[in-house]
Amino acid sequence: EAQVTQNPRYLITVTGKKLTVTCSQNMNHEYMSWYRQDPGLGLRQIYYSMNVEVTDKGDVPEGYKVSRKEKRNFPLILESPSPNQTSLYFCASSPSDSPYSNQPQHFGDGTRLSIL
Amino acid sequence: SQQGEEDPQALSIQEGENATMNCSYKTSINNLQWYRQNSGRGLVHLILIRSNEREKHSGRLRVTLDTSKKSSSLLITASRAADTASYFCATAGANSKLTFGKGITLSVRP
């Protein structure tokens, strides 16, 4: 089954404790992206990747890191999480090596992070 | 901003009725997409309409696009309780990434 898989689905942690949210897709998609969803603000893009070893900042990249060492994986890293990063996070992928091709995106089921 | 804005923010209808949701945007686009999000789940792509198209159908969904008014509408006909979800429009121009609106909450009462 074609899917985007995120782990963990839920995480409660404390300020400053490094964490990684994994994202994996099995559709051989070039483009992958991370979003955060907050009430009243909709989805905002954090980082995206057009292909292996190519990443770029989205609209709200502060406090986050990403890497794209393999085509299928695109982990989101919070080096020193803070309470304002409490949010619902989504990973998405699409079959294009350009962020401007505007192909439909496939989303994971989300990761709900609570930073205390 | 390229971001689409959906209207209304919330909609409650009876099962069997039609649901109409609107999206307005500010600048020219390549295409406009509609997504659905069930509670606690990721977004699911519903339909894409290109800037040179005016109307598109997919099952019970009908999407229209009016580039002169910079607006789109999503019509769900003969709604079901299972259509209860949040709906998002997403827009992108020639050199900009896909940008999502804040969403519309649809409640379909059995």
Short mmCIF file of C-alpha atoms in Angstrom, two decimals:
data_model
loop_
_atom_site.label_atom_id
_atom_site.label_comp_id
_atom_site.label_asym_id
_atom_site.label_seq_id
_atom_site.Cartn_x
_atom_site.Cartn_y
_atom_site.Cartn_z
CA GLU A 1 0.00 0.00 0.00
CA ALA A 2 1.30 3.44 -0.97
CA GLN A 3 1.81 5.45 2.18
CA VAL A 4 3.71 8.03 4.16
CA THR A 5 4.58 6.75 7.63
CA GLN A 6 5.43 9.00 10.55
CA ASN A 7 6.73 7.97 13.95
CA PRO A 8 5.93 8.52 16.69
CA ARG A 9 2.26 9.45 16.41
CA TYR A 10 2.25 11.07 19.83
CA LEU A 11 5.06 12.39 22.00
CA ILE A 12 5.15 14.35 25.23
CA THR A 13 8.58 15.60 26.18
CA VAL A 14 10.34 18.39 28.00
CA THR A 15 12.04 21.57 26.90
CA GLY A 16 15.55 21.09 25.59
CA LYS A 17 15.47 17.33 25.09
CA LYS A 18 16.44 16.58 21.49
CA LEU A 19 13.91 14.60 19.50
CA THR A 20 13.52 13.22 16.00
CA VAL A 21 10.30 12.53 14.14
CA THR A 22 10.80 10.05 11.35
CA CYS A 23 9.04 10.09 7.99
CA SER A 24 9.23 7.38 5.36
CA GLN A 25 7.44 7.01 2.02
CA ASN A 26 7.27 3.95 -0.22
CA MET A 27 6.20 5.67 -3.46
CA ASN A 28 9.66 6.62 -4.74
CA HIS A 29 8.67 10.29 -4.56
CA GLU A 30 11.33 12.92 -5.08
CA TYR A 31 9.64 15.73 -3.16
CA MET A 32 9.08 15.58 0.59
CA SER A 33 7.95 18.24 3.01
CA TRP A 34 7.21 18.91 6.66
CA TYR A 35 4.29 21.02 7.88
CA ARG A 36 2.99 22.06 11.24
CA GLN A 37 -0.70 22.63 11.86
CA ASP A 38 -1.88 24.99 14.58
CA PRO A 39 -5.42 26.15 15.39
CA GLY A 40 -6.34 29.25 13.41
CA LEU A 41 -3.12 29.16 11.38
CA GLY A 42 -3.69 26.27 9.01
CA LEU A 43 -0.73 24.32 7.63
CA ARG A 44 2.64 26.03 7.50
CA GLN A 45 5.62 24.54 5.73
CA ILE A 46 8.74 23.97 7.83
CA TYR A 47 11.24 22.43 5.39
CA TYR A 48 11.11 20.66 2.08
CA SER A 49 13.38 18.49 -0.01
CA MET A 50 13.42 18.19 -3.78
CA ASN A 51 15.61 15.10 -3.78
CA VAL A 52 18.38 13.28 -1.93
CA GLU A 53 20.81 15.69 -0.27
CA VAL A 54 18.71 18.70 -1.35
CA THR A 55 16.77 20.51 1.36
CA ASP A 56 15.43 24.03 1.73
CA LYS A 57 13.64 26.19 4.25
CA GLY A 58 9.90 26.65 4.19
CA ASP A 59 7.96 29.40 5.92
CA VAL A 60 8.71 28.53 9.56
CA PRO A 61 12.10 26.73 9.73
CA GLU A 62 13.42 28.22 13.00
CA GLY A 63 14.18 25.60 15.61
CA TYR A 64 14.06 22.66 13.19
CA LYS A 65 16.54 20.66 11.14
CA VAL A 66 16.04 18.04 8.45
CA SER A 67 18.14 15.66 6.43
CA ARG A 68 17.59 13.66 3.24
CA LYS A 69 20.24 10.97 3.02
CA GLU A 70 17.94 8.48 1.32
CA LYS A 71 15.07 9.08 -1.04
CA ARG A 72 12.47 7.41 1.15
CA ASN A 73 13.31 9.07 4.49
CA PHE A 74 13.01 12.66 5.63
CA PRO A 75 13.41 13.01 9.42
CA LEU A 76 12.52 16.19 11.30
CA ILE A 77 14.89 17.06 14.13
CA LEU A 78 14.21 19.37 17.04
CA GLU A 79 17.63 19.95 18.62
CA SER A 80 16.32 21.90 21.62
CA PRO A 81 12.53 21.79 21.66
CA SER A 82 10.58 24.63 23.23
CA PRO A 83 6.90 24.89 24.23
CA ASN A 84 6.07 27.00 21.15
CA GLN A 85 6.87 23.94 19.04
CA THR A 86 3.93 22.10 20.55
CA SER A 87 1.91 21.30 17.46
CA LEU A 88 0.58 18.70 15.07
CA TYR A 89 3.21 17.82 12.47
CA PHE A 90 2.68 16.32 9.03
CA CYS A 91 5.07 14.86 6.54
CA ALA A 92 4.06 14.82 2.88
CA SER A 93 5.51 13.62 -0.40
CA SER A 94 4.79 14.07 -4.09
CA PRO A 95 6.21 12.75 -7.37
CA SER A 96 8.28 15.71 -8.49
CA ASP A 97 11.75 17.12 -8.09
CA SER A 98 10.42 20.65 -8.07
CA PRO A 99 8.42 22.40 -5.38
CA TYR A 100 6.78 24.43 -8.12
CA SER A 101 5.24 21.56 -10.04
CA ASN A 102 2.35 21.59 -7.58
CA GLN A 103 1.60 17.91 -7.76
CA PRO A 104 -0.94 16.48 -5.30
CA GLN A 105 0.73 15.65 -2.03
CA HIS A 106 0.39 12.47 -0.01
CA PHE A 107 0.29 13.03 3.74
CA GLY A 108 1.22 10.95 6.73
CA ASP A 109 -1.23 10.62 9.64
CA GLY A 110 0.55 13.21 11.72
CA THR A 111 2.61 13.43 14.89
CA ARG A 112 1.22 15.29 17.87
CA LEU A 113 4.06 16.82 19.86
CA SER A 114 3.68 18.35 23.30
CA ILE A 115 6.70 20.17 24.69
CA LEU A 116 6.40 20.91 28.41
CA SER B 1 0.22 36.22 0.06
CA GLN B 2 -0.65 33.29 -2.18
CA GLN B 3 -2.63 31.65 0.57
CA GLY B 4 -6.19 30.67 -0.21
CA GLU B 5 -8.90 31.61 2.22
CA GLU B 6 -11.84 29.31 2.68
CA ASP B 7 -15.39 30.41 3.41
CA PRO B 8 -17.34 29.72 5.54
CA GLN B 9 -15.12 28.67 8.43
CA ALA B 10 -17.72 26.15 9.56
CA LEU B 11 -20.73 24.56 7.90
CA SER B 12 -23.40 22.28 9.36
CA ILE B 13 -25.90 20.52 7.13
CA GLN B 14 -28.30 17.60 7.16
CA GLU B 15 -27.41 14.32 5.50
CA GLY B 16 -28.58 14.34 1.90
CA GLU B 17 -28.14 18.08 1.45
CA ASN B 18 -25.48 19.63 -0.74
CA ALA B 19 -22.46 21.37 0.81
CA THR B 20 -20.78 24.30 -0.91
CA MET B 21 -17.43 25.63 0.23
CA ASN B 22 -15.56 28.55 -1.25
CA CYS B 23 -11.92 29.52 -1.59
CA SER B 24 -10.54 32.91 -2.57
CA TYR B 25 -6.94 33.78 -3.35
CA LYS B 26 -4.95 36.87 -4.22
CA THR B 27 -2.51 36.20 -7.06
CA SER B 28 -2.42 34.16 -10.26
CA ILE B 29 -2.17 30.39 -9.90
CA ASN B 30 -1.07 27.31 -11.84
CA ASN B 31 -3.61 25.10 -10.18
CA LEU B 32 -5.84 24.86 -7.14
CA GLN B 33 -6.30 21.73 -5.07
CA TRP B 34 -8.82 20.63 -2.48
CA TYR B 35 -7.95 18.33 0.41
CA ARG B 36 -9.97 16.66 3.16
CA GLN B 37 -8.79 16.01 6.70
CA ASN B 38 -10.65 13.64 8.97
CA SER B 39 -10.23 14.26 12.68
CA GLY B 40 -6.79 13.19 13.85
CA ARG B 41 -5.64 12.12 10.39
CA GLY B 42 -3.51 13.50 7.58
CA LEU B 43 -4.82 15.44 4.61
CA VAL B 44 -6.13 13.50 1.66
CA HIS B 45 -6.04 14.97 -1.84
CA LEU B 46 -9.52 15.22 -3.39
CA ILE B 47 -9.25 17.06 -6.67
CA LEU B 48 -6.97 19.35 -8.68
CA ILE B 49 -8.17 21.98 -11.14
CA ARG B 50 -5.75 23.75 -13.45
CA SER B 51 -5.87 27.45 -14.18
CA ASN B 52 -7.18 26.84 -17.72
CA GLU B 53 -10.05 24.68 -16.47
CA ARG B 54 -13.38 26.00 -15.26
CA GLU B 55 -15.07 22.94 -13.82
CA LYS B 56 -14.14 19.45 -12.79
CA HIS B 57 -16.05 16.49 -11.41
CA SER B 58 -15.06 13.50 -9.33
CA GLY B 59 -17.85 11.31 -8.03
CA ARG B 60 -20.02 13.50 -5.76
CA LEU B 61 -17.50 16.34 -5.92
CA ARG B 62 -17.73 19.28 -8.27
CA VAL B 63 -15.08 21.98 -8.32
CA THR B 64 -15.29 25.25 -10.18
CA LEU B 65 -12.60 27.82 -10.77
CA ASP B 66 -13.11 31.46 -11.72
CA THR B 67 -9.70 32.99 -12.34
CA SER B 68 -11.20 36.42 -13.05
CA LYS B 69 -12.65 36.48 -9.53
CA LYS B 70 -9.75 34.51 -8.07
CA SER B 71 -12.12 32.06 -6.46
CA SER B 72 -13.02 28.40 -6.41
CA SER B 73 -15.89 26.41 -5.00
CA LEU B 74 -16.17 22.81 -3.88
CA LEU B 75 -19.62 21.26 -4.03
CA ILE B 76 -20.35 17.95 -2.32
CA THR B 77 -23.68 16.60 -3.47
CA ALA B 78 -25.96 14.31 -1.45
CA SER B 79 -23.76 14.62 1.62
CA ARG B 80 -23.24 11.73 4.02
CA ALA B 81 -22.25 11.61 7.68
CA ALA B 82 -18.90 10.25 6.51
CA ASP B 83 -18.22 13.56 4.72
CA THR B 84 -17.82 15.21 8.13
CA ALA B 85 -14.27 16.56 8.04
CA SER B 86 -12.19 19.68 7.50
CA TYR B 87 -11.66 20.79 3.92
CA PHE B 88 -8.69 22.81 2.69
CA CYS B 89 -7.93 24.56 -0.54
CA ALA B 90 -4.30 24.84 -1.63
CA THR B 91 -2.95 27.24 -4.22
CA ALA B 92 0.33 27.74 -6.02
CA GLY B 93 1.57 30.14 -8.66
CA ALA B 94 4.23 29.62 -11.30
CA ASN B 95 7.14 30.08 -8.94
CA SER B 96 5.67 29.39 -5.58
CA LYS B 97 5.03 26.31 -3.57
CA LEU B 98 1.68 24.85 -2.63
CA THR B 99 0.13 26.98 0.13
CA PHE B 100 -2.80 25.79 2.21
CA GLY B 101 -5.70 27.80 3.58
CA LYS B 102 -6.94 27.52 7.16
CA GLY B 103 -9.73 25.10 6.35
CA ILE B 104 -13.50 24.70 6.62
CA THR B 105 -15.10 22.42 9.19
CA LEU B 106 -18.02 20.52 7.69
CA SER B 107 -20.48 18.69 9.93
CA VAL B 108 -23.07 16.45 8.32
CA ARG B 109 -25.88 15.52 10.69
CA PRO B 110 -27.39 12.04 10.26
#
